[in-house]
Amino acid sequence: EDKVVQSPLSLVVHEGDTVTLNCSYEVTNFRSLLWYKQEKKAPTFLFMLTSSGIEKKSGRLSSILDKKELFSILNITATQTGDSAVYLCAVPRGYAGNMLTFGGGTRLMVKP
Amino acid sequence: DGGITQSPKYLFRKEGQNVTLSCEQNLNHDAMYWYRQDPGQGLRLIYYSQIVNDFQKGDIAEGYSVSREKKESFPLTVTSAQKNPTAFYLCASSIPWARENTEAFFGQGTRLTVV
């Protein structure tokens, strides 16, 4: 059974701090790993990491994938209050489609 | 604008009643999904559909039913058999069922409360 575990469960930082969120996974057939940000309702897509794309960066956010050790990290530098959200990590199961197995999420709170 | 629309945003149900949650997408996606999210937890897959007139059970399908009569629509019925239906329900869709890696797009969700 596929499994995704995220840590820490929650995190409180101050604006300007750098945070690292962790995601470890066990899947039968690895195709990709996805990061989503969920502020109030709909998760919004951040990154997809695959065997051919193990490092992604967008502004202050970056993510890497370690396929050997089966984990991924999401880094946020110079955090802002708008980064406060739940960050979800997910892996698709099977050989096609987007039946996703999600981790429990990390709740990040950025204080002014 | 293209997207996924879920309705209603909030829904209250009495015990023993069936309710139907709507999900409509205009992204021309073949695949659609329903997830459930409980407080402080990640999402769990209820049902998914690869194509019109086809759907499969996910991890927690008991007490739920779906239909896929149109490509754009994938309604979820929460039946009285679902013992603990209070949760946040999210609908998602993605491009045609294929081996290529793509992300799923989510609707804004429906918060269901049993009173």
PDB file of C-alpha atoms in Angstrom:
ATOM      1  CA  GLU A   1       0.000   0.000   0.000  1.00  0.00           C
ATOM      2  CA  ASP A   2       1.326   3.407  -0.979  1.00  0.00           C
ATOM      3  CA  LYS A   3       2.184   5.694   1.905  1.00  0.00           C
ATOM      4  CA  VAL A   4       3.111   9.369   2.284  1.00  0.00           C
ATOM      5  CA  VAL A   5       4.272  10.908   5.558  1.00  0.00           C
ATOM      6  CA  GLN A   6       4.847  14.611   6.112  1.00  0.00           C
ATOM      7  CA  SER A   7       6.693  16.366   8.894  1.00  0.00           C
ATOM      8  CA  PRO A   8       6.429  18.431  10.925  1.00  0.00           C
ATOM      9  CA  LEU A   9       2.670  18.450  11.529  1.00  0.00           C
ATOM     10  CA  SER A  10       2.768  22.174  12.190  1.00  0.00           C
ATOM     11  CA  LEU A  11       5.234  24.993  12.246  1.00  0.00           C
ATOM     12  CA  VAL A  12       5.160  28.566  13.499  1.00  0.00           C
ATOM     13  CA  VAL A  13       7.778  31.015  12.237  1.00  0.00           C
ATOM     14  CA  HIS A  14       8.244  34.747  11.870  1.00  0.00           C
ATOM     15  CA  GLU A  15       8.358  36.677   8.647  1.00  0.00           C
ATOM     16  CA  GLY A  16      11.734  36.434   6.997  1.00  0.00           C
ATOM     17  CA  ASP A  17      12.527  32.994   8.354  1.00  0.00           C
ATOM     18  CA  THR A  18      13.380  30.042   6.107  1.00  0.00           C
ATOM     19  CA  VAL A  19      11.405  26.829   6.499  1.00  0.00           C
ATOM     20  CA  THR A  20      11.884  23.279   5.281  1.00  0.00           C
ATOM     21  CA  LEU A  21       8.968  20.902   4.976  1.00  0.00           C
ATOM     22  CA  ASN A  22       9.534  17.178   4.633  1.00  0.00           C
ATOM     23  CA  CYS A  23       7.758  14.438   2.734  1.00  0.00           C
ATOM     24  CA  SER A  24       8.719  10.770   2.689  1.00  0.00           C
ATOM     25  CA  TYR A  25       6.974   8.220   0.520  1.00  0.00           C
ATOM     26  CA  GLU A  26       6.620   4.558  -0.273  1.00  0.00           C
ATOM     27  CA  VAL A  27       4.996   3.703  -3.575  1.00  0.00           C
ATOM     28  CA  THR A  28       4.796   0.591  -5.684  1.00  0.00           C
ATOM     29  CA  ASN A  29       5.389   2.402  -8.945  1.00  0.00           C
ATOM     30  CA  PHE A  30       6.890   5.874  -8.639  1.00  0.00           C
ATOM     31  CA  ARG A  31       5.878   8.319 -11.358  1.00  0.00           C
ATOM     32  CA  SER A  32       5.947  11.707  -9.671  1.00  0.00           C
ATOM     33  CA  LEU A  33       5.594  13.615  -6.428  1.00  0.00           C
ATOM     34  CA  LEU A  34       3.411  16.697  -6.161  1.00  0.00           C
ATOM     35  CA  TRP A  35       3.301  19.603  -3.722  1.00  0.00           C
ATOM     36  CA  TYR A  36       0.113  21.582  -3.141  1.00  0.00           C
ATOM     37  CA  LYS A  37      -0.677  24.651  -1.028  1.00  0.00           C
ATOM     38  CA  GLN A  38      -4.075  24.764   0.678  1.00  0.00           C
ATOM     39  CA  GLU A  39      -5.028  28.096   2.200  1.00  0.00           C
ATOM     40  CA  LYS A  40      -8.737  27.887   2.794  1.00  0.00           C
ATOM     41  CA  LYS A  41     -10.360  25.562   0.349  1.00  0.00           C
ATOM     42  CA  ALA A  42      -8.954  24.304  -2.949  1.00  0.00           C
ATOM     43  CA  PRO A  43      -5.391  22.953  -2.946  1.00  0.00           C
ATOM     44  CA  THR A  44      -3.359  24.845  -5.510  1.00  0.00           C
ATOM     45  CA  PHE A  45      -0.557  23.172  -7.379  1.00  0.00           C
ATOM     46  CA  LEU A  46       3.023  24.168  -6.594  1.00  0.00           C
ATOM     47  CA  PHE A  47       5.462  21.650  -8.033  1.00  0.00           C
ATOM     48  CA  MET A  48       5.724  18.277  -9.682  1.00  0.00           C
ATOM     49  CA  LEU A  49       8.935  16.318  -9.324  1.00  0.00           C
ATOM     50  CA  THR A  50       9.736  13.337 -11.498  1.00  0.00           C
ATOM     51  CA  SER A  51      12.689  11.153 -12.315  1.00  0.00           C
ATOM     52  CA  SER A  52      13.652  13.635 -15.005  1.00  0.00           C
ATOM     53  CA  GLY A  53      12.972  16.728 -12.918  1.00  0.00           C
ATOM     54  CA  ILE A  54      14.217  16.326  -9.380  1.00  0.00           C
ATOM     55  CA  GLU A  55      14.619  20.002  -8.567  1.00  0.00           C
ATOM     56  CA  LYS A  56      12.143  22.830  -9.063  1.00  0.00           C
ATOM     57  CA  LYS A  57      12.184  26.482  -8.103  1.00  0.00           C
ATOM     58  CA  SER A  58       9.647  29.263  -8.271  1.00  0.00           C
ATOM     59  CA  GLY A  59      10.460  32.529  -6.577  1.00  0.00           C
ATOM     60  CA  ARG A  60      11.022  31.908  -2.880  1.00  0.00           C
ATOM     61  CA  LEU A  61       9.832  28.307  -3.092  1.00  0.00           C
ATOM     62  CA  SER A  62      11.979  25.392  -4.137  1.00  0.00           C
ATOM     63  CA  SER A  63      11.726  21.642  -3.919  1.00  0.00           C
ATOM     64  CA  ILE A  64      13.994  18.691  -4.432  1.00  0.00           C
ATOM     65  CA  LEU A  65      13.383  14.977  -4.788  1.00  0.00           C
ATOM     66  CA  ASP A  66      15.684  12.255  -3.524  1.00  0.00           C
ATOM     67  CA  LYS A  67      14.589   9.075  -5.282  1.00  0.00           C
ATOM     68  CA  LYS A  68      17.211   6.996  -3.571  1.00  0.00           C
ATOM     69  CA  GLU A  69      16.147   7.938  -0.039  1.00  0.00           C
ATOM     70  CA  LEU A  70      12.471   8.312  -1.022  1.00  0.00           C
ATOM     71  CA  PHE A  71      11.822  11.805   0.221  1.00  0.00           C
ATOM     72  CA  SER A  72      11.230  15.328  -0.924  1.00  0.00           C
ATOM     73  CA  ILE A  73      11.635  18.693   0.748  1.00  0.00           C
ATOM     74  CA  LEU A  74       9.902  21.981   0.141  1.00  0.00           C
ATOM     75  CA  ASN A  75      11.879  25.079   1.063  1.00  0.00           C
ATOM     76  CA  ILE A  76      10.420  28.527   1.544  1.00  0.00           C
ATOM     77  CA  THR A  77      12.862  31.375   2.031  1.00  0.00           C
ATOM     78  CA  ALA A  78      12.104  34.855   3.365  1.00  0.00           C
ATOM     79  CA  THR A  79       8.661  33.719   4.502  1.00  0.00           C
ATOM     80  CA  GLN A  80       5.701  36.092   4.376  1.00  0.00           C
ATOM     81  CA  THR A  81       2.344  35.998   6.147  1.00  0.00           C
ATOM     82  CA  GLY A  82       0.795  35.005   2.831  1.00  0.00           C
ATOM     83  CA  ASP A  83       2.726  31.743   2.985  1.00  0.00           C
ATOM     84  CA  SER A  84       0.555  30.647   5.911  1.00  0.00           C
ATOM     85  CA  ALA A  85      -1.272  27.547   4.719  1.00  0.00           C
ATOM     86  CA  VAL A  86      -1.348  23.786   4.831  1.00  0.00           C
ATOM     87  CA  TYR A  87       1.211  22.251   2.494  1.00  0.00           C
ATOM     88  CA  LEU A  88       0.294  18.878   1.057  1.00  0.00           C
ATOM     89  CA  CYS A  89       2.530  16.293  -0.533  1.00  0.00           C
ATOM     90  CA  ALA A  90       1.044  13.599  -2.765  1.00  0.00           C
ATOM     91  CA  VAL A  91       2.064  10.753  -5.051  1.00  0.00           C
ATOM     92  CA  PRO A  92      -0.070   9.220  -7.791  1.00  0.00           C
ATOM     93  CA  ARG A  93      -0.672   5.498  -7.525  1.00  0.00           C
ATOM     94  CA  GLY A  94      -0.749   2.966 -10.305  1.00  0.00           C
ATOM     95  CA  TYR A  95       0.484   3.426 -13.830  1.00  0.00           C
ATOM     96  CA  ALA A  96      -1.733   6.242 -15.030  1.00  0.00           C
ATOM     97  CA  GLY A  97      -4.090   8.916 -13.837  1.00  0.00           C
ATOM     98  CA  ASN A  98      -4.173  11.051 -10.717  1.00  0.00           C
ATOM     99  CA  MET A  99      -5.461   8.810  -7.969  1.00  0.00           C
ATOM    100  CA  LEU A 100      -3.361  10.564  -5.375  1.00  0.00           C
ATOM    101  CA  THR A 101      -2.157   9.326  -2.018  1.00  0.00           C
ATOM    102  CA  PHE A 102      -1.732  12.366   0.225  1.00  0.00           C
ATOM    103  CA  GLY A 103       0.318  12.947   3.303  1.00  0.00           C
ATOM    104  CA  GLY A 104      -1.354  14.478   6.346  1.00  0.00           C
ATOM    105  CA  GLY A 105      -0.030  17.932   5.516  1.00  0.00           C
ATOM    106  CA  THR A 106       2.123  20.474   7.333  1.00  0.00           C
ATOM    107  CA  ARG A 107       0.344  23.521   8.731  1.00  0.00           C
ATOM    108  CA  LEU A 108       2.590  26.565   8.445  1.00  0.00           C
ATOM    109  CA  MET A 109       1.828  29.765  10.272  1.00  0.00           C
ATOM    110  CA  VAL A 110       3.964  32.829   9.538  1.00  0.00           C
ATOM    111  CA  LYS A 111       3.693  35.582  12.124  1.00  0.00           C
ATOM    112  CA  PRO A 112       4.398  39.235  11.317  1.00  0.00           C
TER     113      PRO A 112
ATOM    114  CA  ASP B   1     -12.476  30.995 -17.489  1.00  0.00           C
ATOM    115  CA  GLY B   2     -11.822  27.272 -17.250  1.00  0.00           C
ATOM    116  CA  GLY B   3     -12.117  25.578 -13.938  1.00  0.00           C
ATOM    117  CA  ILE B   4     -13.931  23.254 -11.602  1.00  0.00           C
ATOM    118  CA  THR B   5     -17.108  24.377  -9.877  1.00  0.00           C
ATOM    119  CA  GLN B   6     -18.441  22.664  -6.806  1.00  0.00           C
ATOM    120  CA  SER B   7     -21.791  23.420  -5.245  1.00  0.00           C
ATOM    121  CA  PRO B   8     -23.014  24.118  -2.721  1.00  0.00           C
ATOM    122  CA  LYS B   9     -20.145  25.523  -0.667  1.00  0.00           C
ATOM    123  CA  TYR B  10     -21.846  24.595   2.579  1.00  0.00           C
ATOM    124  CA  LEU B  11     -24.400  21.841   3.107  1.00  0.00           C
ATOM    125  CA  PHE B  12     -26.255  20.723   6.175  1.00  0.00           C
ATOM    126  CA  ARG B  13     -27.849  17.314   6.314  1.00  0.00           C
ATOM    127  CA  LYS B  14     -30.040  15.603   8.815  1.00  0.00           C
ATOM    128  CA  GLU B  15     -29.111  12.107   9.843  1.00  0.00           C
ATOM    129  CA  GLY B  16     -30.664   9.531   7.561  1.00  0.00           C
ATOM    130  CA  GLN B  17     -30.857  11.809   4.533  1.00  0.00           C
ATOM    131  CA  ASN B  18     -29.076  11.388   1.228  1.00  0.00           C
ATOM    132  CA  VAL B  19     -27.429  14.469  -0.248  1.00  0.00           C
ATOM    133  CA  THR B  20     -25.790  15.097  -3.601  1.00  0.00           C
ATOM    134  CA  LEU B  21     -22.737  17.268  -4.118  1.00  0.00           C
ATOM    135  CA  SER B  22     -22.248  18.790  -7.526  1.00  0.00           C
ATOM    136  CA  CYS B  23     -18.984  18.984  -9.469  1.00  0.00           C
ATOM    137  CA  GLU B  24     -18.753  20.519 -12.942  1.00  0.00           C
ATOM    138  CA  GLN B  25     -15.628  21.174 -14.993  1.00  0.00           C
ATOM    139  CA  ASN B  26     -15.063  22.971 -18.284  1.00  0.00           C
ATOM    140  CA  LEU B  27     -11.424  21.989 -18.676  1.00  0.00           C
ATOM    141  CA  ASN B  28     -12.243  19.181 -21.110  1.00  0.00           C
ATOM    142  CA  HIS B  29     -10.640  16.716 -18.726  1.00  0.00           C
ATOM    143  CA  ASP B  30     -11.531  13.057 -19.075  1.00  0.00           C
ATOM    144  CA  ALA B  31     -10.593  12.044 -15.541  1.00  0.00           C
ATOM    145  CA  MET B  32     -12.414  13.243 -12.431  1.00  0.00           C
ATOM    146  CA  TYR B  33     -11.997  12.430  -8.757  1.00  0.00           C
ATOM    147  CA  TRP B  34     -13.663  12.879  -5.376  1.00  0.00           C
ATOM    148  CA  TYR B  35     -11.632  13.283  -2.191  1.00  0.00           C
ATOM    149  CA  ARG B  36     -12.627  13.682   1.407  1.00  0.00           C
ATOM    150  CA  GLN B  37     -10.678  15.772   3.909  1.00  0.00           C
ATOM    151  CA  ASP B  38     -11.150  15.557   7.668  1.00  0.00           C
ATOM    152  CA  PRO B  39      -9.824  18.228  10.043  1.00  0.00           C
ATOM    153  CA  GLY B  40      -6.054  18.180  10.307  1.00  0.00           C
ATOM    154  CA  GLN B  41      -5.719  15.380   7.806  1.00  0.00           C
ATOM    155  CA  GLY B  42      -4.761  14.895   4.205  1.00  0.00           C
ATOM    156  CA  LEU B  43      -7.145  13.968   1.419  1.00  0.00           C
ATOM    157  CA  ARG B  44      -8.511  10.469   0.892  1.00  0.00           C
ATOM    158  CA  LEU B  45      -9.838   9.150  -2.400  1.00  0.00           C
ATOM    159  CA  ILE B  46     -13.538   8.252  -2.513  1.00  0.00           C
ATOM    160  CA  TYR B  47     -14.251   7.559  -6.191  1.00  0.00           C
ATOM    161  CA  TYR B  48     -12.665   8.281  -9.527  1.00  0.00           C
ATOM    162  CA  SER B  49     -13.702   8.199 -13.155  1.00  0.00           C
ATOM    163  CA  GLN B  50     -11.382   7.794 -16.104  1.00  0.00           C
ATOM    164  CA  ILE B  51     -14.005   8.422 -18.757  1.00  0.00           C
ATOM    165  CA  VAL B  52     -17.714   8.990 -19.234  1.00  0.00           C
ATOM    166  CA  ASN B  53     -19.933   6.129 -18.025  1.00  0.00           C
ATOM    167  CA  ASP B  54     -17.102   4.575 -16.074  1.00  0.00           C
ATOM    168  CA  PHE B  55     -16.079   4.976 -12.438  1.00  0.00           C
ATOM    169  CA  GLN B  56     -14.144   3.054  -9.822  1.00  0.00           C
ATOM    170  CA  LYS B  57     -14.100   2.901  -6.036  1.00  0.00           C
ATOM    171  CA  GLY B  58     -11.284   4.581  -4.192  1.00  0.00           C
ATOM    172  CA  ASP B  59     -10.098   3.901  -0.673  1.00  0.00           C
ATOM    173  CA  ILE B  60     -13.216   4.972   1.240  1.00  0.00           C
ATOM    174  CA  ALA B  61     -16.162   4.392  -1.120  1.00  0.00           C
ATOM    175  CA  GLU B  62     -18.536   2.839   1.418  1.00  0.00           C
ATOM    176  CA  GLY B  63     -21.613   5.010   1.930  1.00  0.00           C
ATOM    177  CA  TYR B  64     -21.024   7.017  -1.257  1.00  0.00           C
ATOM    178  CA  SER B  65     -22.189   6.731  -4.839  1.00  0.00           C
ATOM    179  CA  VAL B  66     -21.334   8.564  -8.057  1.00  0.00           C
ATOM    180  CA  SER B  67     -22.394   8.812 -11.678  1.00  0.00           C
ATOM    181  CA  ARG B  68     -20.610  10.005 -14.797  1.00  0.00           C
ATOM    182  CA  GLU B  69     -23.210  10.534 -17.496  1.00  0.00           C
ATOM    183  CA  LYS B  70     -21.496  13.581 -18.950  1.00  0.00           C
ATOM    184  CA  LYS B  71     -17.839  14.421 -19.365  1.00  0.00           C
ATOM    185  CA  GLU B  72     -18.290  17.721 -17.528  1.00  0.00           C
ATOM    186  CA  SER B  73     -20.127  16.396 -14.490  1.00  0.00           C
ATOM    187  CA  PHE B  74     -19.280  13.985 -11.666  1.00  0.00           C
ATOM    188  CA  PRO B  75     -21.837  14.282  -8.836  1.00  0.00           C
ATOM    189  CA  LEU B  76     -21.256  12.576  -5.499  1.00  0.00           C
ATOM    190  CA  THR B  77     -24.132  11.272  -3.379  1.00  0.00           C
ATOM    191  CA  VAL B  78     -23.531  10.847   0.322  1.00  0.00           C
ATOM    192  CA  THR B  79     -25.990   8.221   1.450  1.00  0.00           C
ATOM    193  CA  SER B  80     -27.425   7.471   4.867  1.00  0.00           C
ATOM    194  CA  ALA B  81     -25.109   4.460   4.971  1.00  0.00           C
ATOM    195  CA  GLN B  82     -22.114   6.768   5.428  1.00  0.00           C
ATOM    196  CA  LYS B  83     -21.607   6.688   9.197  1.00  0.00           C
ATOM    197  CA  ASN B  84     -19.541   9.820   9.591  1.00  0.00           C
ATOM    198  CA  PRO B  85     -20.225  12.118   6.639  1.00  0.00           C
ATOM    199  CA  THR B  86     -19.243  15.430   8.224  1.00  0.00           C
ATOM    200  CA  ALA B  87     -16.165  16.486   6.261  1.00  0.00           C
ATOM    201  CA  PHE B  88     -14.800  18.707   3.516  1.00  0.00           C
ATOM    202  CA  TYR B  89     -15.291  17.242   0.042  1.00  0.00           C
ATOM    203  CA  LEU B  90     -13.048  18.129  -2.864  1.00  0.00           C
ATOM    204  CA  CYS B  91     -13.558  17.344  -6.518  1.00  0.00           C
ATOM    205  CA  ALA B  92     -10.632  17.245  -8.935  1.00  0.00           C
ATOM    206  CA  SER B  93      -9.964  16.617 -12.600  1.00  0.00           C
ATOM    207  CA  SER B  94      -6.970  15.929 -14.799  1.00  0.00           C
ATOM    208  CA  ILE B  95      -6.089  15.483 -18.457  1.00  0.00           C
ATOM    209  CA  PRO B  96      -6.901  12.291 -20.331  1.00  0.00           C
ATOM    210  CA  TRP B  97      -5.955   9.083 -18.636  1.00  0.00           C
ATOM    211  CA  ALA B  98      -2.414   8.495 -19.739  1.00  0.00           C
ATOM    212  CA  ARG B  99       1.011   7.570 -18.500  1.00  0.00           C
ATOM    213  CA  GLU B 100       2.320  11.095 -18.709  1.00  0.00           C
ATOM    214  CA  ASN B 101       2.695  12.966 -15.460  1.00  0.00           C
ATOM    215  CA  THR B 102       0.255  15.783 -14.880  1.00  0.00           C
ATOM    216  CA  GLU B 103      -1.230  17.550 -11.912  1.00  0.00           C
ATOM    217  CA  ALA B 104      -4.822  17.375 -10.744  1.00  0.00           C
ATOM    218  CA  PHE B 105      -6.873  20.583 -10.522  1.00  0.00           C
ATOM    219  CA  PHE B 106      -9.210  21.042  -7.580  1.00  0.00           C
ATOM    220  CA  GLY B 107     -12.540  22.725  -7.025  1.00  0.00           C
ATOM    221  CA  GLN B 108     -13.249  24.983  -4.040  1.00  0.00           C
ATOM    222  CA  GLY B 109     -14.856  22.209  -2.057  1.00  0.00           C
ATOM    223  CA  THR B 110     -18.125  21.542  -0.249  1.00  0.00           C
ATOM    224  CA  ARG B 111     -18.265  21.475   3.519  1.00  0.00           C
ATOM    225  CA  LEU B 112     -20.888  18.967   4.633  1.00  0.00           C
ATOM    226  CA  THR B 113     -22.189  18.982   8.188  1.00  0.00           C
ATOM    227  CA  VAL B 114     -24.608  16.478   9.647  1.00  0.00           C
ATOM    228  CA  VAL B 115     -26.974  18.043  12.159  1.00  0.00           C
TER     229      VAL B 115
END
